[in-house]
mmCIF file of C-alpha atoms and ligand atoms in Angstrom:
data_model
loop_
_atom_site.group_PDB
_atom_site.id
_atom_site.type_symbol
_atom_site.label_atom_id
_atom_site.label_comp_id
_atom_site.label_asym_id
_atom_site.label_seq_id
_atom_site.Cartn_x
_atom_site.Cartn_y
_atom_site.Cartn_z
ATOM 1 C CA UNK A 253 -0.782 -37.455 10.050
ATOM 2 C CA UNK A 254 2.688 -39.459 9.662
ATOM 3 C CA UNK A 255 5.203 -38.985 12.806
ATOM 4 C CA UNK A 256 7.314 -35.954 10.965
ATOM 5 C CA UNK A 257 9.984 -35.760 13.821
ATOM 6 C CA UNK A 258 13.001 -37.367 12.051
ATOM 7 C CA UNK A 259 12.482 -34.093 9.820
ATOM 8 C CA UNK A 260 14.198 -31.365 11.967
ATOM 9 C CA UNK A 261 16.198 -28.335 11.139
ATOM 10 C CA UNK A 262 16.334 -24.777 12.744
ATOM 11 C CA UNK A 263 14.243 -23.447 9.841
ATOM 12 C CA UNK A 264 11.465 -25.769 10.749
ATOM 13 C CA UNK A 265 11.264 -25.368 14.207
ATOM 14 C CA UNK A 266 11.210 -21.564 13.252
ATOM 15 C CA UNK A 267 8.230 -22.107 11.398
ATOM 16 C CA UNK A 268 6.534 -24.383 13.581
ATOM 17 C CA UNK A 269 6.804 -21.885 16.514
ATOM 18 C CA UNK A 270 6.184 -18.832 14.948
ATOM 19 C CA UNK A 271 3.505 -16.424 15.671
ATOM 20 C CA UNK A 272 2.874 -12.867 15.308
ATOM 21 C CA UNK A 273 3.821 -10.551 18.306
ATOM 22 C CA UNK A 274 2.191 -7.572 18.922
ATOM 23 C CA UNK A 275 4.119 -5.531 21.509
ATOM 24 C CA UNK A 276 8.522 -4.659 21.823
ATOM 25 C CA UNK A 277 10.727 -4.479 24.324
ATOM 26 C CA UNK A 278 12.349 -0.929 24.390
ATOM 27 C CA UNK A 279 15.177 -1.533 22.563
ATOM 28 C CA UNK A 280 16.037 -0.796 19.247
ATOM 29 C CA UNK A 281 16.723 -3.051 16.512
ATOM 30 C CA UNK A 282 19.555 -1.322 14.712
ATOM 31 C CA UNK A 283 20.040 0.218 10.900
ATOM 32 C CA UNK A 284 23.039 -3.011 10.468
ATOM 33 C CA UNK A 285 20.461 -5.417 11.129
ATOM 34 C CA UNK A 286 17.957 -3.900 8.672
ATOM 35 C CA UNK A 287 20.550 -4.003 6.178
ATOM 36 C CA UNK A 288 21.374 -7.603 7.022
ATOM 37 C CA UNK A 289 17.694 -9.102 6.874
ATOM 38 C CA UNK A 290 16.851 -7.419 3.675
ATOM 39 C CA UNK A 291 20.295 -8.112 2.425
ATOM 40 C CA UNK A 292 19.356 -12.095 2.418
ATOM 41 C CA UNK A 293 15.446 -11.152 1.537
ATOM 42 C CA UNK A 294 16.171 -9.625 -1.503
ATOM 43 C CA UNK A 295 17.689 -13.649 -2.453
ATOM 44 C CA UNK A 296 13.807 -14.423 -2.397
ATOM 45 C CA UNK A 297 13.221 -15.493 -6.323
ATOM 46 C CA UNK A 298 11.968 -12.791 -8.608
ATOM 47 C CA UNK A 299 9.693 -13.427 -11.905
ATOM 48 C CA UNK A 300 11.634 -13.384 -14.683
ATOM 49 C CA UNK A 301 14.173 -11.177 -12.607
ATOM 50 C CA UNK A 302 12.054 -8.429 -12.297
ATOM 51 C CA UNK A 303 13.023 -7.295 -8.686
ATOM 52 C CA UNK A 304 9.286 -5.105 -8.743
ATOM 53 C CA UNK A 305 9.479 -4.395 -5.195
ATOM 54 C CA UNK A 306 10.992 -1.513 -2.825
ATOM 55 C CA UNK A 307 11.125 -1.242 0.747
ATOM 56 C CA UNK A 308 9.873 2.098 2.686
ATOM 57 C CA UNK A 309 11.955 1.357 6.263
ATOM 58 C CA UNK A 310 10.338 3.986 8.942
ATOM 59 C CA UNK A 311 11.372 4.748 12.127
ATOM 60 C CA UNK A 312 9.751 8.683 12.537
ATOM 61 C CA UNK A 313 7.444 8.766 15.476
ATOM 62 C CA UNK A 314 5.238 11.003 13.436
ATOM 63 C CA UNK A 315 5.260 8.786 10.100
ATOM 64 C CA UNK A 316 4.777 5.710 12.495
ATOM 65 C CA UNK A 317 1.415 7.810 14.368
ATOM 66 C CA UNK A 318 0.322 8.529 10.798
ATOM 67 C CA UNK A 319 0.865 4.813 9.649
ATOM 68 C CA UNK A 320 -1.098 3.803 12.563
ATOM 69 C CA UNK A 321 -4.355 5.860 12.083
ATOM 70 C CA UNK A 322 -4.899 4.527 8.256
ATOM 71 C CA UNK A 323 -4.500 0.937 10.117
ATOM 72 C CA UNK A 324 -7.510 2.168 12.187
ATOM 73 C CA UNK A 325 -4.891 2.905 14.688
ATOM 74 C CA UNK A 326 -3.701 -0.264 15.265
ATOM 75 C CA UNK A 327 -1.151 0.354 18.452
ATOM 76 C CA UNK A 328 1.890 -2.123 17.670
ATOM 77 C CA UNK A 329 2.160 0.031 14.084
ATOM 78 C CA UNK A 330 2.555 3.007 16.527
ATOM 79 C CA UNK A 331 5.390 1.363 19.179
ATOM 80 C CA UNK A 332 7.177 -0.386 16.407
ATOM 81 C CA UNK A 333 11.151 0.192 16.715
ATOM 82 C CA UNK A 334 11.128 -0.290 12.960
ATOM 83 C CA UNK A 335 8.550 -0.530 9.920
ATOM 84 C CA UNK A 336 9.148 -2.183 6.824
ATOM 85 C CA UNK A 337 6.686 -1.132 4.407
ATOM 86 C CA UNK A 338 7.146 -3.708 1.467
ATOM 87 C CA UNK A 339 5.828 -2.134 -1.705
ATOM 88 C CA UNK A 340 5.078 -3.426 -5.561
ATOM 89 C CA UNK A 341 7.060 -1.239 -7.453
ATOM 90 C CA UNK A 342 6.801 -0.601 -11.172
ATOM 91 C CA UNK A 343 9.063 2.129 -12.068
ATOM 92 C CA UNK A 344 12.391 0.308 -12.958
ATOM 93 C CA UNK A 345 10.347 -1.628 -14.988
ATOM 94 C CA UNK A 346 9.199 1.570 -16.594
ATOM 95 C CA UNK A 347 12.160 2.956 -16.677
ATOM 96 C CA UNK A 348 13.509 -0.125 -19.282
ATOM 97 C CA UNK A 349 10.327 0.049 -21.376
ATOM 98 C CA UNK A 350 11.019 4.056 -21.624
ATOM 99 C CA UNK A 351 14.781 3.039 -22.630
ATOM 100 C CA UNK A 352 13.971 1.283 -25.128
ATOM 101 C CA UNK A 353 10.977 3.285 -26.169
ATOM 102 C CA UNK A 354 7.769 1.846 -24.556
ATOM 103 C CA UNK A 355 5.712 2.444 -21.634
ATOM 104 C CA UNK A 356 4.481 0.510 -18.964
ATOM 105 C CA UNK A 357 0.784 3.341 -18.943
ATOM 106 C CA UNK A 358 -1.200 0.564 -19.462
ATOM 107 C CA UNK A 359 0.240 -2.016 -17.251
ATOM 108 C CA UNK A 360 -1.410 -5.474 -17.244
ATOM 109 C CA UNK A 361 -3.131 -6.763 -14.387
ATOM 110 C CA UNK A 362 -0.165 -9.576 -14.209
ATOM 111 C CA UNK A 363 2.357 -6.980 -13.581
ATOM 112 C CA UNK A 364 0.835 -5.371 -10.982
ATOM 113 C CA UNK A 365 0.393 -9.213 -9.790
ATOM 114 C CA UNK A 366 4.160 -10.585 -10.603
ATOM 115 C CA UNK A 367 4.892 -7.184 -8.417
ATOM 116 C CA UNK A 368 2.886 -8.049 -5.542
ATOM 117 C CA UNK A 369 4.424 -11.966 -5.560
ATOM 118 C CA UNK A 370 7.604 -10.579 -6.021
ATOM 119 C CA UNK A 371 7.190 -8.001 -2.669
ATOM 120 C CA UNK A 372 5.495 -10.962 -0.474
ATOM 121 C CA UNK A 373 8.119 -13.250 -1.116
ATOM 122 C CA UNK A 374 10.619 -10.790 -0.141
ATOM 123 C CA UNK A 375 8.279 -10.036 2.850
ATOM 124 C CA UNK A 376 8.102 -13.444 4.098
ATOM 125 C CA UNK A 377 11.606 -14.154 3.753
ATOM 126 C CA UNK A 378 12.530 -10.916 5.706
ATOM 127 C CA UNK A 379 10.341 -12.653 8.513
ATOM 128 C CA UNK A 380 12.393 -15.229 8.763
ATOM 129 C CA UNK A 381 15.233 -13.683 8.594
ATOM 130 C CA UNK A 382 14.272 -11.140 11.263
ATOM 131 C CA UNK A 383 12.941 -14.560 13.626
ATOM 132 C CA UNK A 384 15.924 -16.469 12.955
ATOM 133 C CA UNK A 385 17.932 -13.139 14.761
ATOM 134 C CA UNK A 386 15.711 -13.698 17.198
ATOM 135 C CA UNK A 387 13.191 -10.417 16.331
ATOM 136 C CA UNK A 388 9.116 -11.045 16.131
ATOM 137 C CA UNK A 389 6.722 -9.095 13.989
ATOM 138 C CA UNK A 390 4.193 -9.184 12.323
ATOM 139 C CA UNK A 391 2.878 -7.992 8.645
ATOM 140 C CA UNK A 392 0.296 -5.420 8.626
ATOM 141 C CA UNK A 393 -2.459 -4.959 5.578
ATOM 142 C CA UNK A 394 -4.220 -2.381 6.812
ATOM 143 C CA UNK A 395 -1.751 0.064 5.049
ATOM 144 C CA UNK A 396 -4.119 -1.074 2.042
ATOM 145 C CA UNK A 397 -7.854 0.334 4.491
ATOM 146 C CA UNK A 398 -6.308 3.706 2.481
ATOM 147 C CA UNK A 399 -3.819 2.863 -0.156
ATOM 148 C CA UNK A 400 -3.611 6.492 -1.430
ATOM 149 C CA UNK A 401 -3.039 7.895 2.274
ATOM 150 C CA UNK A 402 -0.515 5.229 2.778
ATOM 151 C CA UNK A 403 1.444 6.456 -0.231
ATOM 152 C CA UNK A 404 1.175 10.187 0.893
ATOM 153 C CA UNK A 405 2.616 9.675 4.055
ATOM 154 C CA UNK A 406 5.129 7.227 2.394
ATOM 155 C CA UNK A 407 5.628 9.800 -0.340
ATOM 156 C CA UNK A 408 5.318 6.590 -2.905
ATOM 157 C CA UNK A 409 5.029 7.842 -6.844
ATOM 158 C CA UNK A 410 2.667 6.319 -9.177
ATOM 159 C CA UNK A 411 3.682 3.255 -10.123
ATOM 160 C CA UNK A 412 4.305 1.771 -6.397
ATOM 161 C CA UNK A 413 1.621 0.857 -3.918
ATOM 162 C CA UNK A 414 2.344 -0.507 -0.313
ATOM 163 C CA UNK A 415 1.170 -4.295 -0.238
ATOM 164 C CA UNK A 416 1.609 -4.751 3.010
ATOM 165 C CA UNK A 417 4.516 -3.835 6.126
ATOM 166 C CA UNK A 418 5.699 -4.980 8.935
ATOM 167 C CA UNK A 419 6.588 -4.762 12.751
ATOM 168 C CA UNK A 420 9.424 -5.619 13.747
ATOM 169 C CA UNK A 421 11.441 -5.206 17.438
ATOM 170 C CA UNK A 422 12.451 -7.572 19.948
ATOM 171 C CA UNK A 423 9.741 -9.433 21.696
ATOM 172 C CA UNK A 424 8.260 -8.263 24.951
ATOM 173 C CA UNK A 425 5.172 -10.759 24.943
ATOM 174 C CA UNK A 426 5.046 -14.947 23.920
ATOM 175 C CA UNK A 427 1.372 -15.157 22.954
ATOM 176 C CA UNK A 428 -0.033 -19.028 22.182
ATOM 177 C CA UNK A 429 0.136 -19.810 18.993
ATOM 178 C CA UNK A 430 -3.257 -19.605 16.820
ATOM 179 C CA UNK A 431 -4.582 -23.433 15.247
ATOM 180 C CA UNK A 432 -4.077 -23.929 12.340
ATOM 181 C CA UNK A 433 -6.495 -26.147 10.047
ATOM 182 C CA UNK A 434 -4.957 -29.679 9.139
ATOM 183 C CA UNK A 435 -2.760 -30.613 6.258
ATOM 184 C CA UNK A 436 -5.472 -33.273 5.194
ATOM 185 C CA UNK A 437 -7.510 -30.463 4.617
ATOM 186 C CA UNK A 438 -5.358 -28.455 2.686
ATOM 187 C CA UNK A 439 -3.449 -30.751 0.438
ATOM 188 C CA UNK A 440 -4.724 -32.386 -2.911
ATOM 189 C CA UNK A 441 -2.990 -35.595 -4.142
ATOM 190 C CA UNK A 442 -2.511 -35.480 -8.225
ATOM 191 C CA UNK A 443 -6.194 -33.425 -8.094
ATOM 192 C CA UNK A 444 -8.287 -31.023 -6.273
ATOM 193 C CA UNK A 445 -10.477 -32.576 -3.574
ATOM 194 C CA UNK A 446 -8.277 -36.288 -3.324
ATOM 195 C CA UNK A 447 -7.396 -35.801 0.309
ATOM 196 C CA UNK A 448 -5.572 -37.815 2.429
ATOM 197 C CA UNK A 449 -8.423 -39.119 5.244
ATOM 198 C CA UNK A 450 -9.342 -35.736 4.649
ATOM 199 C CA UNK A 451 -13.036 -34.626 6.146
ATOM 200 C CA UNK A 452 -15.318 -32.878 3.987
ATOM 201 C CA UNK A 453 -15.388 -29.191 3.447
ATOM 202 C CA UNK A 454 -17.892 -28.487 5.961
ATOM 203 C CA UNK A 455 -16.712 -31.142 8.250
ATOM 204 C CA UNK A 456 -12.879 -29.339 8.395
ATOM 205 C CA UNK A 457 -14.760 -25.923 9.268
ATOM 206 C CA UNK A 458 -16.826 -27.059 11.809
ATOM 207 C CA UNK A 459 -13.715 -28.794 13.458
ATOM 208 C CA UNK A 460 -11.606 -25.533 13.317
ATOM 209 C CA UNK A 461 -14.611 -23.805 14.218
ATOM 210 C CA UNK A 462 -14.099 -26.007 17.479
ATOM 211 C CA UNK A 463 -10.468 -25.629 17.815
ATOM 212 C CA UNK A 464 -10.282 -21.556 17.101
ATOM 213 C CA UNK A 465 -13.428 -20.939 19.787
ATOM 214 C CA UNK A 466 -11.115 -23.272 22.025
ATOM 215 C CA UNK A 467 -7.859 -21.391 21.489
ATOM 216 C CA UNK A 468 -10.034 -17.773 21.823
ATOM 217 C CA UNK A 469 -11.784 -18.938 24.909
ATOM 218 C CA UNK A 470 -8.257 -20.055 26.864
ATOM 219 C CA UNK A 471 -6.639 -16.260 25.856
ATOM 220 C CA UNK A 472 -9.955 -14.732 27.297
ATOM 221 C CA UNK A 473 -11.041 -13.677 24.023
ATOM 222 C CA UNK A 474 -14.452 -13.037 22.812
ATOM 223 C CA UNK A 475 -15.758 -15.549 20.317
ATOM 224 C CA UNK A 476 -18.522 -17.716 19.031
ATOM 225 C CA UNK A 477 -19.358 -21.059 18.932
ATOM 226 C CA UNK A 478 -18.896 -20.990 14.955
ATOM 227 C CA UNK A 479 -15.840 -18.803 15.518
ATOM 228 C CA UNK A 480 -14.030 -19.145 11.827
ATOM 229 C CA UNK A 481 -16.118 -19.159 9.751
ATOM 230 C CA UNK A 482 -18.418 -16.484 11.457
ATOM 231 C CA UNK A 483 -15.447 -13.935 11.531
ATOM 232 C CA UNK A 484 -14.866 -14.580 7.805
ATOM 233 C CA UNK A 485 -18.392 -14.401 6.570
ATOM 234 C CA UNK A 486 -18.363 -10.745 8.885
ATOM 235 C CA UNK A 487 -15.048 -9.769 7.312
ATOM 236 C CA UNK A 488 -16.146 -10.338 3.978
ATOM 237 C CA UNK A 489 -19.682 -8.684 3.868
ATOM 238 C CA UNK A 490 -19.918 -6.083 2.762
ATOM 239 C CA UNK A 491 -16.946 -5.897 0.594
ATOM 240 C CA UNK A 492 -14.090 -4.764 2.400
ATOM 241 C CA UNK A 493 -11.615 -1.857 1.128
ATOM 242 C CA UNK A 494 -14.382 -1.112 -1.553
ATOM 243 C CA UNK A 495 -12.143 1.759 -2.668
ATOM 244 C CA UNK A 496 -9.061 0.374 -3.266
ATOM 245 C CA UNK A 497 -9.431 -0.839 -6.753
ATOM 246 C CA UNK A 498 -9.685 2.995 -7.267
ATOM 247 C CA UNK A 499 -6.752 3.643 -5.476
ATOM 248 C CA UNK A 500 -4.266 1.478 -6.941
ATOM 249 C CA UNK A 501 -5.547 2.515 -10.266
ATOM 250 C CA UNK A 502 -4.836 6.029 -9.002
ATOM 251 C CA UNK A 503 -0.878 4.897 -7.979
ATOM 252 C CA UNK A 504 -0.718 3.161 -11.646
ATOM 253 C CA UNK A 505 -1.808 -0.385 -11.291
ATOM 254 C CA UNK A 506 -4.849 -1.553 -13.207
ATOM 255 C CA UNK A 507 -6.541 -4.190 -11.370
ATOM 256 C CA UNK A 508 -9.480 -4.293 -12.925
HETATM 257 C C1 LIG B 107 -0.595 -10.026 4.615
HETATM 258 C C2 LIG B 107 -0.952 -10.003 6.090
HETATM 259 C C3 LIG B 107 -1.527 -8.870 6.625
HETATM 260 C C4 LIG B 107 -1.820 -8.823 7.993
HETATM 261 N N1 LIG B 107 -2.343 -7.675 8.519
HETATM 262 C C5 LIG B 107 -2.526 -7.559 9.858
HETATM 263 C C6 LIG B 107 -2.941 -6.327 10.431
HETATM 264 O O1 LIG B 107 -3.154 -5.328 9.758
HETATM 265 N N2 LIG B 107 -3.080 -6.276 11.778
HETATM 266 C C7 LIG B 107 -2.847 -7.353 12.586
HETATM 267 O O2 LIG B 107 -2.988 -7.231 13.813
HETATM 268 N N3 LIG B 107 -2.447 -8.548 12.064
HETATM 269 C C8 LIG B 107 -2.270 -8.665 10.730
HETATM 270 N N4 LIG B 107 -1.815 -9.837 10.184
HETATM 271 C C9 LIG B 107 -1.526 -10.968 11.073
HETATM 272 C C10 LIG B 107 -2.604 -12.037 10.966
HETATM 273 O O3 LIG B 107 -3.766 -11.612 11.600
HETATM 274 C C11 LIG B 107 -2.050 -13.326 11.587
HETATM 275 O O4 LIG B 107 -0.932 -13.756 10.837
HETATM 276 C C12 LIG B 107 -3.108 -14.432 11.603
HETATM 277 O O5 LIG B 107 -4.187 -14.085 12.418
HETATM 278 C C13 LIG B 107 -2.519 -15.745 12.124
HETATM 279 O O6 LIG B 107 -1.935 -15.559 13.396
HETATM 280 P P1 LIG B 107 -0.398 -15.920 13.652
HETATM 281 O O7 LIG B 107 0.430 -15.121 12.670
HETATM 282 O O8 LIG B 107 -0.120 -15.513 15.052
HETATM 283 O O9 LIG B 107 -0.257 -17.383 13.434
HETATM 284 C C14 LIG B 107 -1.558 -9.938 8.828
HETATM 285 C C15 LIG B 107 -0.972 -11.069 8.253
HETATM 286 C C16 LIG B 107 -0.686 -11.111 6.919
HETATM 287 C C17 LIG B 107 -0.049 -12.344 6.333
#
């Protein structure tokens, strides 16, 4: 890896420290702010203009309890000052197509995709924002372990599903940051697989193997030797959220 240092910039150094934080001071991070984070998020680019998101911002202790059990009661979701719940949303879309005499019924699978891009982007960029305040989260996918629950307790209509939220407050924890694999791994040069003295495939796991068990053993935290890519090959067998290709068909998106 070249020496990167002459490349510096607040926004860097953001992103080079970041991490997720799991647990908030007792203070609360105020409706202004909100406003002001999602003010600049909603500058994140948009296919074709589309805008297909909408953000659900909670703050009930009951809503946030409820929030927390579909998460299999995940206990920052609970303690949260704020939640942003960043949906895909079709309806304004649907709402043109009606106004000019169509109907978005039988969306596409790359709407409900564009949708999804559109709502991470603005996701990611309200993370920064938030960090750049000086606020920590972190996003939180397991609204989607029940998509159809999440939208009940949400009270989302068809045509918007919750993609993913997030935690926000002000930090009251610093935890070490997680490895990350290298670059060399992860970039191509003109074509897949032309690394730059990258390792092979198997070579890069076994390394971050190495590093994650290393990182997991120094925060006291149960692992295996073959920490990565054990935890993935668990995560993804069986199949997990089997039903939510049913549920997101039931809120109006056909990914199928
Ligand atoms: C879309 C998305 C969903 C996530 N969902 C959860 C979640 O439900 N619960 C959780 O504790 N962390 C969740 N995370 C946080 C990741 O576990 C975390 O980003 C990852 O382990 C890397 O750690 P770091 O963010 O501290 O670098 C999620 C992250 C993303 C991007």
């Amino acid at each position: 890896m070249p020496d990167l240092s002459s490349y510096t910039s607040e926004t860097i150094d953001l992103l080079l420290n970041r991490v997720s934080v799991r647990k908030y001071a007792d203070k609360p991070v105020t409706q202004i702010m909100v406003d002001a984070i999602l003010e600049a998020a909603f500058r994140a680019p948009t296919s074709s203009n589309i805008q297909a998101y909408s953000v659900v911002v909670v703050r009930d202790h009951d809503t946030l309890q409820k929030l927390s059990a579909v998460t299999g009661g995940q206990k920052h979701v609970a303690n949260t000052p704020v939640f942003l719940a960043f949906c895909a949303d079709l309806t304004r879309i649907q709402a043109a197509m009606k106004m000019n005499g169509g109907s978005i019924e039988a969306n596409s699978l790359e709407t409900g995709l564009v949708a999804s891009i559109d709502a991470t982007l603005v996701g990611m960029s309200a993370s920064l924002v938030a960090e750049s305040l000086g606020l920590k989260g972190l996003m939180i996918g397991a609204v989607r372990n029940n998509a159809s629950e999440t939208a009940k307790i949400l009270n989302l209509p068809k045509q918007v599903f919750c993609a993913f939220g997030m935690c926000l407050g002000w930090p009251a924890e610093e935890p070490p940051q997680k490895p990350r694999m290298t670059q060399a791994a992860m970039v191509h040069h003109e074509q897949y697989g032309n690394h730059e003295n990258g390792q092979t495939p198997d070579a890069l796991l076994n390394t971050y193997d190495q590093d994650l068990s290393a990182h997991y053993i120094s925060i006291n935290k149960p692992t295996t030797t073959d920490s990565w890519t054990h935890d993935i090959a668990k995560k993804f067998s069986p199949e997990p959220r089997a039903n939510l290709r049913k549920e997101l068909k039931d809120q109006g998106f056909d990914f199928s």
